[in-house]
Short mmCIF file of C-alpha atoms in Angstrom, two decimals:
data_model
loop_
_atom_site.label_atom_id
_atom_site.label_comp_id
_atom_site.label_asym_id
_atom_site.label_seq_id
_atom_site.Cartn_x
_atom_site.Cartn_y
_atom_site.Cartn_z
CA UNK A 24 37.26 7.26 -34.42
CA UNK A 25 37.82 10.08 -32.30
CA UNK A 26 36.94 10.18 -28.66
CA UNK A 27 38.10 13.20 -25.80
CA UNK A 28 37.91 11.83 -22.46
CA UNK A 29 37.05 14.87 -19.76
CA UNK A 30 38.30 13.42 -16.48
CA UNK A 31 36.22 15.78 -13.64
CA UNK A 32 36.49 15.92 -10.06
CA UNK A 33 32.91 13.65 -9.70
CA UNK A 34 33.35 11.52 -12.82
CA UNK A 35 34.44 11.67 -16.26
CA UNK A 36 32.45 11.79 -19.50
CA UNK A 37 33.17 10.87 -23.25
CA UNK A 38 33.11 13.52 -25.39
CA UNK A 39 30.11 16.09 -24.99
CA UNK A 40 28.37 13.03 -23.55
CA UNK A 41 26.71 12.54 -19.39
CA UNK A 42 28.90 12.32 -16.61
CA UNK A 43 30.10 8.67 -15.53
CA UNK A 44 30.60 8.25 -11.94
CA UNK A 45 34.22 6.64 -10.74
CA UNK A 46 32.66 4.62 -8.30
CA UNK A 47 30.75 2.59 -10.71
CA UNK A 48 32.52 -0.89 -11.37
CA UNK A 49 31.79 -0.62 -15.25
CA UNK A 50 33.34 3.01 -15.57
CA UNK A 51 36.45 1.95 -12.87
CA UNK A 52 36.90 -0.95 -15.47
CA UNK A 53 36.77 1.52 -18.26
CA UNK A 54 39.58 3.88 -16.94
CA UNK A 55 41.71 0.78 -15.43
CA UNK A 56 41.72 0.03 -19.61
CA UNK A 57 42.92 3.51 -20.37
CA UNK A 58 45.35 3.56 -17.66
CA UNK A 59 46.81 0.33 -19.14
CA UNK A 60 46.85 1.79 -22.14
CA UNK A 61 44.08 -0.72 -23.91
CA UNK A 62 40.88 0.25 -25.75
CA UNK A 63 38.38 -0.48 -23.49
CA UNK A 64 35.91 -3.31 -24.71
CA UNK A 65 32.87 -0.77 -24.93
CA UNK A 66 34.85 1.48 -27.48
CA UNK A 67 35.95 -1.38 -29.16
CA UNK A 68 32.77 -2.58 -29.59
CA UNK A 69 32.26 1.23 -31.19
CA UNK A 70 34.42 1.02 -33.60
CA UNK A 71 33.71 -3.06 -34.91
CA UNK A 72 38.07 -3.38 -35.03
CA UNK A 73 38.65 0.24 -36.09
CA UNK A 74 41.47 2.50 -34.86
CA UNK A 75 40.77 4.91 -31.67
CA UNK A 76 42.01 7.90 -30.99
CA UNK A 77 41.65 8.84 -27.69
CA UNK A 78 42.80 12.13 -26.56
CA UNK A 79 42.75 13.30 -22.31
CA UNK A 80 41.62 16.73 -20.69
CA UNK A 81 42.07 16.73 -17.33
CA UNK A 82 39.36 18.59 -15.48
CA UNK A 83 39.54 17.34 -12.04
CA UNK A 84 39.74 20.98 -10.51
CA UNK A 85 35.82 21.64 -11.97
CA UNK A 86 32.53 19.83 -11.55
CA UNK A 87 30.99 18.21 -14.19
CA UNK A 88 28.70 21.04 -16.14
CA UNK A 89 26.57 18.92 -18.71
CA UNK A 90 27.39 21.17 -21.88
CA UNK A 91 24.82 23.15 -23.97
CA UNK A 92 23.78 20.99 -26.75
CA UNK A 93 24.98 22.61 -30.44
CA UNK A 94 22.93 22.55 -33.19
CA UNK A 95 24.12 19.58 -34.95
CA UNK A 96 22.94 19.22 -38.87
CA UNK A 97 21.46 16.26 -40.46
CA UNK A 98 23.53 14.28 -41.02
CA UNK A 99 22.17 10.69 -41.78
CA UNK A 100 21.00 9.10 -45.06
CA UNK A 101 18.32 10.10 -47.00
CA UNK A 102 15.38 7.88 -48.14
CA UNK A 103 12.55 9.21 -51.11
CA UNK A 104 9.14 8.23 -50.89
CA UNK A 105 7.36 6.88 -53.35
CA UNK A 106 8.18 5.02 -57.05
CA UNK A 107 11.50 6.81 -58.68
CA UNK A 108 8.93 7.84 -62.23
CA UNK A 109 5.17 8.98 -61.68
CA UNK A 110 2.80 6.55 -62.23
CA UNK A 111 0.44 7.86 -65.80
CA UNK A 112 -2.83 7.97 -65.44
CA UNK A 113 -4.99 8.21 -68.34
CA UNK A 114 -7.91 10.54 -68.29
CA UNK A 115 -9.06 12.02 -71.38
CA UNK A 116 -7.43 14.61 -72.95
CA UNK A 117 -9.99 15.89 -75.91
CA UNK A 118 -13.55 16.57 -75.82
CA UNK A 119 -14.01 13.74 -77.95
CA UNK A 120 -12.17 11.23 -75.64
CA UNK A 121 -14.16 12.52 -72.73
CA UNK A 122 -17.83 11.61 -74.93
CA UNK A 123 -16.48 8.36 -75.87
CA UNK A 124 -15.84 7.51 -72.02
CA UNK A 125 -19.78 8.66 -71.70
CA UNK A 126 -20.85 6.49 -74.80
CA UNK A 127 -19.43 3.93 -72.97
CA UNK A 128 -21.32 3.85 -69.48
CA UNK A 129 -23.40 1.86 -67.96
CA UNK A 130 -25.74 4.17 -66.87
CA UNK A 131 -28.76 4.96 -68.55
CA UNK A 132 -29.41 8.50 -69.66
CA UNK A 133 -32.86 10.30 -70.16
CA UNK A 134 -32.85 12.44 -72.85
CA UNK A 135 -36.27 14.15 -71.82
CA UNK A 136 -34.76 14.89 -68.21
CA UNK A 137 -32.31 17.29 -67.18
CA UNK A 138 -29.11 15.80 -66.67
CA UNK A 139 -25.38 17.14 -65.09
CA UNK A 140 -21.82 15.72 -65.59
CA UNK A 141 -20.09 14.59 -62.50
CA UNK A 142 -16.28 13.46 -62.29
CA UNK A 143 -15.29 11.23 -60.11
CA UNK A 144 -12.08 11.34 -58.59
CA UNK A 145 -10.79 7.64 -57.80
CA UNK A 146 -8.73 6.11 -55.02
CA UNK A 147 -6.41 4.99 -57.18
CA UNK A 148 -5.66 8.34 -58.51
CA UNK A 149 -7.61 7.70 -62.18
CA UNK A 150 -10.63 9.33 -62.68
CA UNK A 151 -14.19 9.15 -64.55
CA UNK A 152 -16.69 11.44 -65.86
CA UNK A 153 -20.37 10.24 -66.51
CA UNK A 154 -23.43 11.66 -67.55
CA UNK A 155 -26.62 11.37 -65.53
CA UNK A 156 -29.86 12.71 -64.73
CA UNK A 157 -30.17 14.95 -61.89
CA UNK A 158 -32.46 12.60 -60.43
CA UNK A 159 -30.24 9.80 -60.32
CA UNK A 160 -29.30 8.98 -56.68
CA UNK A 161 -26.54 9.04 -55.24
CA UNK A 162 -26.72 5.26 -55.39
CA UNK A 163 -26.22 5.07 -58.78
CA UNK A 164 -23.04 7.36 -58.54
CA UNK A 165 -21.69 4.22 -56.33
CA UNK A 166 -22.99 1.36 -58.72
CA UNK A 167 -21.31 3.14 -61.75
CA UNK A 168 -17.91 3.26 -59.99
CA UNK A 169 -17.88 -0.71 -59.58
CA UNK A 170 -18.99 -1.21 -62.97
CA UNK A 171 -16.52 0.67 -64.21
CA UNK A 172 -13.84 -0.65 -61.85
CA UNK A 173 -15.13 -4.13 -60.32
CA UNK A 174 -11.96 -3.57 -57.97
CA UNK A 175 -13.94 -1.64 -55.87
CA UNK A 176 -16.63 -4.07 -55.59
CA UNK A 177 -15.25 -5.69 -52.60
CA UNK A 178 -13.50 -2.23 -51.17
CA UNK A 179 -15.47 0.16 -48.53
CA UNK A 180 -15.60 3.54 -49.66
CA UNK A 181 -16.84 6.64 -49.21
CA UNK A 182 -18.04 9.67 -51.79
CA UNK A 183 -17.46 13.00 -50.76
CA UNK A 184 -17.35 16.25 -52.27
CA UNK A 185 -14.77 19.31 -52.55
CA UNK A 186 -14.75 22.55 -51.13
CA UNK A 187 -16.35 22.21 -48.20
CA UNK A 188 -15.72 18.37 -47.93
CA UNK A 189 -18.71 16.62 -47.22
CA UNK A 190 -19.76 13.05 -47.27
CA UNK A 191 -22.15 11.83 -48.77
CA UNK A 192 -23.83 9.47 -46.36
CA UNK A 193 -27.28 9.23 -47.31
CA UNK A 194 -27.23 7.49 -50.89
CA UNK A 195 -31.25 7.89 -51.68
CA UNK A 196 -30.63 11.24 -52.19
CA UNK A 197 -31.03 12.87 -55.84
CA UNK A 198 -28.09 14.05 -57.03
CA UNK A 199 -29.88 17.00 -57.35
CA UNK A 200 -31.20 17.26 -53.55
CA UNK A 201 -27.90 16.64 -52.60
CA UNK A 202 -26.75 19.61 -54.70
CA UNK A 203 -23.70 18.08 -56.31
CA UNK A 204 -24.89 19.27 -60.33
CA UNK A 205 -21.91 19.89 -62.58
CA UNK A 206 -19.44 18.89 -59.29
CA UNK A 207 -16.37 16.71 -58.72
CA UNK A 208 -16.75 13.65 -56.28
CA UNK A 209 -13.64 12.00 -54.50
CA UNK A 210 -14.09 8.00 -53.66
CA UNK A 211 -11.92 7.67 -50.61
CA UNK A 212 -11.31 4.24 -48.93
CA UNK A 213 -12.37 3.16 -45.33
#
């Protein structure tokens, strides 16, 4: 390690580091080291048994000026966030993936009303896209998304739409009341 000792008229510092006054028994312990010519205990604590290098610049004409501090890169280690490969999640790709998902909910459909398609955009990052009447409730949007994940039956959520975000608070609402026809819903967590 490399260190450059400033020795200045009212102290001395350590590299670009604050001013150290002489008549503090810690520092006058620290230069009694250095005039002995030891490493003093709190470099070699620094350095864990490493080699020093300590170079002198004698000063003592000047006050101490605490320097301007330089732009100093980053320099430490990096960390990433998240897995190392994207988690897949499977949403249907074809028309006819995206019927058999209806086929297969739990919600009953009235031919004779008019109905909408609403996807729901999961917590979890999956999502689902169900049929209903537009005078299913809001309700039902909630009871469909723990029947088709019964993870979220013991998880508080919230629906809420897109653009402007909204939530949807009041769950006896129609879907079409609420004016969410033909519209994407996100399920965030509490």
């Amino acid at each position: 390690v490399q260190i450059l000792l400033k020795l200045w008229r009212n102290g001395f510092s350590l590299d670009d580091g604050e001013l150290r006054s002489y008549s503090d028994p810690i520092n006058a312990q620290f230069l009694e080291s250095v005039k002995r010519g030891e490493i003093p205990v709190e470099l070699q604590r620094l350095v864990h048994g490493g080699q020093v290098n300590l170079d002198m610049e004698d000063h003592q004409e000047q006050e101490y000026v605490k320097p301007r501090l330089r732009f100093k890169a980053f320099s430490g280690e990096g960390q990433k966030l998240g897995s190392l490969t994207p988690e897949i999640v499977s949403t249907p790709s074809s028309p006819e993936e995206e019927e058999k998902s209806i086929l297969n909910a739990p919600v009953l459909i009235d031919d004779s009303l008019p109905a909408t398609k609403i996807q729901i955009r999961l917590a979890d990052g999956s999502r689902l896209i169900q049929r209903f009447n537009q005078t299913h409730r809001i309700k039902h949007i909630r009871d469909f998304i723990i029947q088709s994940r019964p993870a979220f039956a013991t998880t508080d959520f919230v629906l809420v739409t897109t653009f402007p975000n909204k939530e949807l608070t009041d769950e006896s609402l129609t879907l079409q009341e609420a004016d969410i026809l033909n519209t994407v819903i996100l399920q965030q967590l509490k």
